[in-house]
mmCIF file of C-alpha atoms and ligand atoms in Angstrom:
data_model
loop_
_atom_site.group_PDB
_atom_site.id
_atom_site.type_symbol
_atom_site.label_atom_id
_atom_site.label_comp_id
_atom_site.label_asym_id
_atom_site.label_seq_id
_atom_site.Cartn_x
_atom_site.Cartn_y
_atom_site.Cartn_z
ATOM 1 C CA UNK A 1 36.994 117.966 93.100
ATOM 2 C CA UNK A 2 37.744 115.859 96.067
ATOM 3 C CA UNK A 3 37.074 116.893 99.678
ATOM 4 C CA UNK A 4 39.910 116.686 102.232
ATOM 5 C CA UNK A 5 38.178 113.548 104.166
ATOM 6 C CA UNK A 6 38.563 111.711 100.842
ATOM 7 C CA UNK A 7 41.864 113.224 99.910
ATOM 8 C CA UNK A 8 43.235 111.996 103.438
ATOM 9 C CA UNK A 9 42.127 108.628 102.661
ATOM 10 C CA UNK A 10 44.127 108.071 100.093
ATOM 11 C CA UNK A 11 47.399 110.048 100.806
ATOM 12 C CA UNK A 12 49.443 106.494 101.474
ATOM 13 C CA UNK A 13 47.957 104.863 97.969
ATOM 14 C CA UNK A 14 49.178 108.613 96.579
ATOM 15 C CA UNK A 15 52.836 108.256 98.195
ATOM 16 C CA UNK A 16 52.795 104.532 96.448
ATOM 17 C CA UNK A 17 51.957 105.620 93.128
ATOM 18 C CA UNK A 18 48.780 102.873 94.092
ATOM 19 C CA UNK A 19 45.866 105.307 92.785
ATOM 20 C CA UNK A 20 44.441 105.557 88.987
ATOM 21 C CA UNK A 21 45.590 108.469 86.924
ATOM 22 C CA UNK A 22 42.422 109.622 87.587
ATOM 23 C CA UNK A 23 42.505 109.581 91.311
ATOM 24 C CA UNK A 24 46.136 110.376 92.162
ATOM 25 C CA UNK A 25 45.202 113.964 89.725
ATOM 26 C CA UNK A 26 42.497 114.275 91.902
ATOM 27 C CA UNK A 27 44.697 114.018 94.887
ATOM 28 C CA UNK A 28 47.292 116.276 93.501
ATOM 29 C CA UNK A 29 44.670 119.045 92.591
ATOM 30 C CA UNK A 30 43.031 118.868 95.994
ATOM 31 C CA UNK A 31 47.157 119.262 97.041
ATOM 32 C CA UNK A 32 47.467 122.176 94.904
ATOM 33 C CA UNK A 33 45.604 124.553 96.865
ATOM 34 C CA UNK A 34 44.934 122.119 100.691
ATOM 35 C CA UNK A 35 47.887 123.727 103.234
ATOM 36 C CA UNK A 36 46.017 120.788 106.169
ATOM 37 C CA UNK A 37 46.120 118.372 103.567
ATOM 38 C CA UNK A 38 49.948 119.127 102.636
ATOM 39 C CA UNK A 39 50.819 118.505 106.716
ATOM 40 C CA UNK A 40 49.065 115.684 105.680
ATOM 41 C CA UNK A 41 51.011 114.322 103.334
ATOM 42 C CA UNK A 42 54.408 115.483 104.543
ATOM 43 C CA UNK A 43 52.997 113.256 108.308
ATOM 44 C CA UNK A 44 52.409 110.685 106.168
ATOM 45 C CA UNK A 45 56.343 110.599 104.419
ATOM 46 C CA UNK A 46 57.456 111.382 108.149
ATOM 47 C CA UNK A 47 55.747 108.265 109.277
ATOM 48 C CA UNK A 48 56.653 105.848 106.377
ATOM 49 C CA UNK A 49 60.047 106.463 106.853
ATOM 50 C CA UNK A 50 59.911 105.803 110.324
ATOM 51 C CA UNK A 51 58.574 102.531 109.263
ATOM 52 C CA UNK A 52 60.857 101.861 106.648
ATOM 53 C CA UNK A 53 64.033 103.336 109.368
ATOM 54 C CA UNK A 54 62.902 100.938 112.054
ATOM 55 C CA UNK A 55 66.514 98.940 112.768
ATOM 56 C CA UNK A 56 66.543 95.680 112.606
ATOM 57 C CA UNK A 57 67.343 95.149 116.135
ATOM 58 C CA UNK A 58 69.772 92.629 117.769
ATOM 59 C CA UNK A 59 69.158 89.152 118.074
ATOM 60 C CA UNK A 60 69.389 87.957 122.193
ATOM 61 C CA UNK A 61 72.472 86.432 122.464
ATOM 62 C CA UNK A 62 71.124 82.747 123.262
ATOM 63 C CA UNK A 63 68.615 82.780 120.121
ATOM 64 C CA UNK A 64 71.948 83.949 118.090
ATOM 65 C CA UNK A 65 74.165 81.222 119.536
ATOM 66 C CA UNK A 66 71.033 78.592 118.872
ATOM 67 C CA UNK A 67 70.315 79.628 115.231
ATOM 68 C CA UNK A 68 73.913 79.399 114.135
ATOM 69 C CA UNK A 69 74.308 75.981 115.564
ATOM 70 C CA UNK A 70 71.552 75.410 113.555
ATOM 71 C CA UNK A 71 72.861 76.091 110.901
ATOM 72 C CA UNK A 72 75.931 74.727 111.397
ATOM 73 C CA UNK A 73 74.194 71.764 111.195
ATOM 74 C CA UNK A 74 72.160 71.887 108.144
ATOM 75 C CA UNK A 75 75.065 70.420 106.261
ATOM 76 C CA UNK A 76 73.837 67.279 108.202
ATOM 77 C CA UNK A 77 69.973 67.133 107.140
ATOM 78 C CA UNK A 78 69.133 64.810 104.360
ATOM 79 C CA UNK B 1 66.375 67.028 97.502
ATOM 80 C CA UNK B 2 69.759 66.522 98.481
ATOM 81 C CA UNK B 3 72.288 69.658 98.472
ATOM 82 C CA UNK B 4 75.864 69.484 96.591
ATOM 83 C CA UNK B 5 78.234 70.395 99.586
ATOM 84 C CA UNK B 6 78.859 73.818 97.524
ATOM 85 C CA UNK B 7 75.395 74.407 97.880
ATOM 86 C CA UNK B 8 75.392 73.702 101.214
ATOM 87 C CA UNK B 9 77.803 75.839 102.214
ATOM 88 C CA UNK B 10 76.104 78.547 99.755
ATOM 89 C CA UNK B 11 73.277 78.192 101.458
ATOM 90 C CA UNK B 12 74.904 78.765 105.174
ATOM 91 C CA UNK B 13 76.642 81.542 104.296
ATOM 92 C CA UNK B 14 73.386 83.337 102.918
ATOM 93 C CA UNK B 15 71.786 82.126 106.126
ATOM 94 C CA UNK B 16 74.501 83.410 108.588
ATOM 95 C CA UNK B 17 75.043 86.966 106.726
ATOM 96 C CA UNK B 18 71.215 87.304 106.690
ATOM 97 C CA UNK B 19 70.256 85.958 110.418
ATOM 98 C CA UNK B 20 69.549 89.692 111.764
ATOM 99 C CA UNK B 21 67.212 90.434 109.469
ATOM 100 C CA UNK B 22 65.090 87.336 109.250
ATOM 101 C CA UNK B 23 64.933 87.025 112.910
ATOM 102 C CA UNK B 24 63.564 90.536 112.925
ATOM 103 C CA UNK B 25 61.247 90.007 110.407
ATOM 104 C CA UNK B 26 59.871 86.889 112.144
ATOM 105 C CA UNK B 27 59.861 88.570 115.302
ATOM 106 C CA UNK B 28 57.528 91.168 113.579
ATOM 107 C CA UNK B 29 55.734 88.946 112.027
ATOM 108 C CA UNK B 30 55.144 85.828 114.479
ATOM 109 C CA UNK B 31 56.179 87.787 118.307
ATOM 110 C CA UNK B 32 58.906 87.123 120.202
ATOM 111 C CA UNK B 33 57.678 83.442 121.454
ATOM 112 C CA UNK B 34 57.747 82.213 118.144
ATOM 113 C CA UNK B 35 59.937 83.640 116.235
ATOM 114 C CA UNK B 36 63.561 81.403 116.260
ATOM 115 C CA UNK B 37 61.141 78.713 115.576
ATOM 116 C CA UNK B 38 59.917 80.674 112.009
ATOM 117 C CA UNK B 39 63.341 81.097 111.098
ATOM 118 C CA UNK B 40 63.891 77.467 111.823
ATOM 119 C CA UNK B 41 61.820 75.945 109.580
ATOM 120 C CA UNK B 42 62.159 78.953 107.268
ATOM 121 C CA UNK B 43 65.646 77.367 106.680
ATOM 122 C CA UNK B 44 64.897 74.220 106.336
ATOM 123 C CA UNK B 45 62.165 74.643 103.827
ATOM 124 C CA UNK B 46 64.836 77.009 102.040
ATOM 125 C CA UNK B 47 67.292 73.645 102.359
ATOM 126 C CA UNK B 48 64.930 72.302 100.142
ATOM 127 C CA UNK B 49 64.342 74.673 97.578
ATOM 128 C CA UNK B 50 67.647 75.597 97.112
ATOM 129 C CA UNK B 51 67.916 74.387 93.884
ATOM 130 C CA UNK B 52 65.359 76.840 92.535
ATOM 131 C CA UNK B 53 66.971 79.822 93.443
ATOM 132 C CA UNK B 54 68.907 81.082 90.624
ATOM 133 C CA UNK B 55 70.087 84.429 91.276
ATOM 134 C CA UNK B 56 71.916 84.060 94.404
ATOM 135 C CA UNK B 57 72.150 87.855 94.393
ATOM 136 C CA UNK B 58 68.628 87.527 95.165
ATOM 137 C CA UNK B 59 69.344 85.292 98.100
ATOM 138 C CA UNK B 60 68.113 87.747 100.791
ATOM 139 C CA UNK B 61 64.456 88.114 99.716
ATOM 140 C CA UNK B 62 63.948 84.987 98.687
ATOM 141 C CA UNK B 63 64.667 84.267 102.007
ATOM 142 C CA UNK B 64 62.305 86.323 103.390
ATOM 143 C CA UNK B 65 59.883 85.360 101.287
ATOM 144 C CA UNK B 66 60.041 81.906 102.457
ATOM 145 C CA UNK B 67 59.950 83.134 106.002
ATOM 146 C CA UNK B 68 56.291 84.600 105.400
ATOM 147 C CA UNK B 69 55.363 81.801 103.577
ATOM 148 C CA UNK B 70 56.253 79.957 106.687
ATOM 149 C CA UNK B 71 54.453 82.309 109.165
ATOM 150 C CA UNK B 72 51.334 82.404 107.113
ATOM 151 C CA UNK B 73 50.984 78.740 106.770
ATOM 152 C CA UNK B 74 50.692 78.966 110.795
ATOM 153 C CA UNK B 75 48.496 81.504 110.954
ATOM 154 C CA UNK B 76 46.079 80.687 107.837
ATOM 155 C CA UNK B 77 42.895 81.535 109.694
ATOM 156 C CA UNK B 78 43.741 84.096 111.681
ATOM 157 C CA UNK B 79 44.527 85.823 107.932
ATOM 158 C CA UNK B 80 41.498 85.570 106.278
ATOM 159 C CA UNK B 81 38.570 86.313 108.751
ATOM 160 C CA UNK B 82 35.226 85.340 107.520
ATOM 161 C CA UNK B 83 34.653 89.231 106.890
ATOM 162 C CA UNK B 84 35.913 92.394 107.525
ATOM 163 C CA UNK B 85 35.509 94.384 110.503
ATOM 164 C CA UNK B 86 32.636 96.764 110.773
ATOM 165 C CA UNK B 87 33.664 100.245 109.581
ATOM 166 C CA UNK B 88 34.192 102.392 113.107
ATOM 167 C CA UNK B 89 35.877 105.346 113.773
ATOM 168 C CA UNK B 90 38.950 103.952 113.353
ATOM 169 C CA UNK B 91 38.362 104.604 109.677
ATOM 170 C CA UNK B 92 38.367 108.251 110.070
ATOM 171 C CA UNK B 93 41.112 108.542 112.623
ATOM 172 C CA UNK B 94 43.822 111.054 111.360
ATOM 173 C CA UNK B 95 46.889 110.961 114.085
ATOM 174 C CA UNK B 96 47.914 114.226 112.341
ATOM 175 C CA UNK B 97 44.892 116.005 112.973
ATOM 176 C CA UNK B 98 44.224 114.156 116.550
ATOM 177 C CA UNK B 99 48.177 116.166 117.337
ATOM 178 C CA UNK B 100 46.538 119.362 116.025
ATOM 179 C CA UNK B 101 44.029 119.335 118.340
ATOM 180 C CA UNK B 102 45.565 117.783 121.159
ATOM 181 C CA UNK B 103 48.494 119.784 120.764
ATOM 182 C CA UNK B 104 50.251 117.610 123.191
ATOM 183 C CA UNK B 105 53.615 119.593 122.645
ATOM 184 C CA UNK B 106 51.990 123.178 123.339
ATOM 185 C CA UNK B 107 55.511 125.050 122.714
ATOM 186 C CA UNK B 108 56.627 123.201 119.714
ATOM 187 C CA UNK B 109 56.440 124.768 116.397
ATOM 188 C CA UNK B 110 57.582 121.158 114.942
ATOM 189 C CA UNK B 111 54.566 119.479 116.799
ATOM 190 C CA UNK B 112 54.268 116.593 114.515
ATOM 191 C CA UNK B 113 58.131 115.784 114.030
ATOM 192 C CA UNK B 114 58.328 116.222 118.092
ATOM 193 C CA UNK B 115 55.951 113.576 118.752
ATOM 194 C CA UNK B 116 57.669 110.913 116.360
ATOM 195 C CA UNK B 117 60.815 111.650 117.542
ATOM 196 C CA UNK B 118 59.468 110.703 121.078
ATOM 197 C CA UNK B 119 59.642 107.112 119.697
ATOM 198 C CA UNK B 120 62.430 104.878 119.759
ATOM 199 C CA UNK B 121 62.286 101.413 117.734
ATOM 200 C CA UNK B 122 61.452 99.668 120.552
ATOM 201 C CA UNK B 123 58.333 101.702 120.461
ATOM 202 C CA UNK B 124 57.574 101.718 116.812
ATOM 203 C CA UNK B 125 57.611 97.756 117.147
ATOM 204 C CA UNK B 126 55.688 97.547 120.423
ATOM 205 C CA UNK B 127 52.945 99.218 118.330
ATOM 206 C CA UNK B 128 53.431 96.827 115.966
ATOM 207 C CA UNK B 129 52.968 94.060 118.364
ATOM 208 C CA UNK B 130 49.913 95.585 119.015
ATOM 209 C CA UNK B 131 47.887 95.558 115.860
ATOM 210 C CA UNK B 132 46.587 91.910 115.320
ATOM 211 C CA UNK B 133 48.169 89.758 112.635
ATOM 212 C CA UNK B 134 45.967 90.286 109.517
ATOM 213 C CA UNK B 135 46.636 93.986 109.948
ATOM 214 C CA UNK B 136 50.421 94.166 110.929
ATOM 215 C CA UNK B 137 51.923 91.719 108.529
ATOM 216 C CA UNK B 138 51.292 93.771 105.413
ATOM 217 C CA UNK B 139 52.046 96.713 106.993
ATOM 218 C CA UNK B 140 55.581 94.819 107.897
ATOM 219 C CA UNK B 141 55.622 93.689 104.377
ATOM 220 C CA UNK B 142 54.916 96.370 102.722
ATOM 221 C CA UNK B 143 56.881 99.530 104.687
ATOM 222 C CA UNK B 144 59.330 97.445 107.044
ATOM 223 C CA UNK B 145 60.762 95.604 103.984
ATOM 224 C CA UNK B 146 59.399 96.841 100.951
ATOM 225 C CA UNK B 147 57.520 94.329 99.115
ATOM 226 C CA UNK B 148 55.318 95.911 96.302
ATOM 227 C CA UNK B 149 51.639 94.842 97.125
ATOM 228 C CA UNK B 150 50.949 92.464 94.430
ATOM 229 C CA UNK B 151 53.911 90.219 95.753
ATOM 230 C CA UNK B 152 52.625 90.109 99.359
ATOM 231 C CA UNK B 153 49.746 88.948 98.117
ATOM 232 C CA UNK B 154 51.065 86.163 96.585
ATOM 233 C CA UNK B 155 53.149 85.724 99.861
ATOM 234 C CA UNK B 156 50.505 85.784 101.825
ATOM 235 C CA UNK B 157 47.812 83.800 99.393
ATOM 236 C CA UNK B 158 44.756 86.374 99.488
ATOM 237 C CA UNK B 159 43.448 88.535 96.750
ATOM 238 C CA UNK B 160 45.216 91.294 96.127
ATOM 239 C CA UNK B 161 41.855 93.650 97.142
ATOM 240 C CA UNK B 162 42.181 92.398 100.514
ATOM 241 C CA UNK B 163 45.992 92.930 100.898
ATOM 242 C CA UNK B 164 44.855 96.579 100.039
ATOM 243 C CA UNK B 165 42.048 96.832 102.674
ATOM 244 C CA UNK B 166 43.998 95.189 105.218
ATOM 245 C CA UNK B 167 47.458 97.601 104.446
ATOM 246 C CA UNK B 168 44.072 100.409 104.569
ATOM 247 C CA UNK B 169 42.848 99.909 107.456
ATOM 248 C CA UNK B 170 46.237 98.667 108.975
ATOM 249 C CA UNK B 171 47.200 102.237 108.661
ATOM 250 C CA UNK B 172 44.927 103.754 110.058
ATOM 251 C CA UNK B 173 45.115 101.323 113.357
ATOM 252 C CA UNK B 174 48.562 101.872 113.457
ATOM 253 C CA UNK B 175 47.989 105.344 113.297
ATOM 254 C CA UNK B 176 45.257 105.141 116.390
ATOM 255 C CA UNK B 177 47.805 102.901 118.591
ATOM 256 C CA UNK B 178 50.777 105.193 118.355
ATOM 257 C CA UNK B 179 48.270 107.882 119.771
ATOM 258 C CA UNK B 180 47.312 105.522 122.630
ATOM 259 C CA UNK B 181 50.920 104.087 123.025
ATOM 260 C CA UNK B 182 51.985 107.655 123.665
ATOM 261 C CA UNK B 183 49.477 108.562 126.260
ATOM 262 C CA UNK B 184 50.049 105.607 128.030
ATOM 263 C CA UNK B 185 53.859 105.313 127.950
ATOM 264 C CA UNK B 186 53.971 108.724 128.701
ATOM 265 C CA UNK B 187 56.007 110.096 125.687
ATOM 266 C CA UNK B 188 53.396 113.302 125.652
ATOM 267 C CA UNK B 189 54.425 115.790 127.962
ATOM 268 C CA UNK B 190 51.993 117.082 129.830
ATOM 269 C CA UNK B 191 51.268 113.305 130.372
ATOM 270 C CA UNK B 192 53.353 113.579 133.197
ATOM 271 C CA UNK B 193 55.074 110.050 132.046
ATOM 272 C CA UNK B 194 58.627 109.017 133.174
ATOM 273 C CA UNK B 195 60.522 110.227 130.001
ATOM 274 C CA UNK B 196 58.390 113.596 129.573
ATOM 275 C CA UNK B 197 60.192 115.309 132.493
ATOM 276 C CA UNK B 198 63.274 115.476 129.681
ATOM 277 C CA UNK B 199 62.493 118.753 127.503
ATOM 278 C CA UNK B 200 63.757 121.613 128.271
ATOM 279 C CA UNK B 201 61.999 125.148 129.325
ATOM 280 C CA UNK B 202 58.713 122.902 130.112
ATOM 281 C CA UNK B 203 55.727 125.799 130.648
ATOM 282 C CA UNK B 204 52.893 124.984 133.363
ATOM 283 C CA UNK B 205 51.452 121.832 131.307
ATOM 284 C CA UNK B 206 54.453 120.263 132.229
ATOM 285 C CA UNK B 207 56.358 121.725 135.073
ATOM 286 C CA UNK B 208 58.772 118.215 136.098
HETATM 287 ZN ZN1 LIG C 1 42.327 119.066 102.121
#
């Protein structure tokens, strides 16, 4: 038995597979039967993913322009 | 080492087709100020290795992987602090149970998906910004681009126990500053912030 302080504290490690056996079944038992733990866990996907989703985002025109003169010019570097 | 002019060109091509995403990661990674100069030398270090990349296919993270190598030679002390943190309340900070009882979106029955959806990616990576180095680059590492934990250790030259404290307790911090990012940007509603007067069928926490 694990209580939902120490169940929280491990719901990322749990989402990575990163626990022991012994502690992601602990996790998953305390799941079993926690509905505020579930939310938990289903914030914790939400969140990921909006980590994971996060675009890659332009590059400013002038830093573009710079970096592929750059490396235009790496054909000249000895 | 000196490149064959095939590799060269290999090695530009890779470069240019991959040039979004390593300026993004360095601009995670090192800020804004710094970052065309990570991807600089990133490139020319990569110039130099060349030769022992043999997967091409591979070309893109081994890329990156250069690029962090490059950002954490810079920032070497800033990355391992002579100890951790005392444990505060930021260890017991749950941002799902901080909406519960803020309930900051009073008519929602989707409270938690409403307040992430607030965020654009210019806000998820202003939070970012905010979280200091040895916290935010293995959360980058690990969730942005999806290195397992073991190789951003390596990556990032500390044992693999602290990669795991640091990704813990990064978390948890990032967790605490989209709270306060919210309040203060005004992406709560009854905040009474520029973009909360959007929602329809507002009630008297948030009449616009
Ligand atoms: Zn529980």
């Amino acid at each position: 038995m694990i209580s939902c302080g120490e169940a929280v504290r491990h719901l990322w490690e749990f989402l990575d597979r990163g626990l022991s056996d012994e502690n992601q079944r602990a996790v998953e038992e305390h799941l079993a039967w926690c509905v505020r733990c579930c939310g938990e866990l289903e914030f914790a996907r939400s969140l990921r993913q909006l980590l994971r989703t996060t675009a890659e985002g332009g590059v400013p025109d002038d830093v573009r322009n710079r970096l592929s003169r750059f490396i235009d010019d790496l054909d000249h570097i000895d | 080492m000196v490149l064959t002019a095939s590799d060269t060109a290999a090695l530009q091509q890779l470069a240019r087709d991959e040039l979004p995403g390593l300026y993004a990661l360095a601009r995670r990674l090192a800020g804004r100020n710094d970052a065309e100069d990570v991807v600089q030398e990133a490139l020319l270090r990569a110039c130099q290795a060349f030769g022992s990349l043999r997967d091409h296919q591979a070309g893109a993270r081994w890329l990156r992987v250069i690029l962090a190598n490059v950002w954490r030679d810079r920032v070497r002390k800033d990355l391992r602090a002579p100890r951790e943190l005392p444990v505060d309340d930021v260890e017991r900070f749950s941002l799902y149970r901080t909406l519960v009882e803020e309930d900051p979106f009073p008519y929602s029955d989707s409270l938690h998906l409403d307040f992430l959806s607030a965020f654009t990616d210019d806000d998820v990576d202003t939070v970012l910004d905010r979280l200091p180095p040895r916290y935010r680059a293995p959360l980058v590492l690990r969730y942005v681009e999806g290195f397992a934990t073991a190789q951003i250790a390596r990556m990032l030259e500390l044992p693999l126990g602290t990669v795991l404290s640091q990704l813990h307790r990064g978390r948890r911090l990032f967790e605490r500053e989209m709270w306060n990012y919210a309040a203060e940007c005004g992406l709560l509603p009854d905040q009474g912030g520029a973009r909360a007067g959007e929602r329809e069928g507002g009630g008297p926490r948030w009449s616009a």
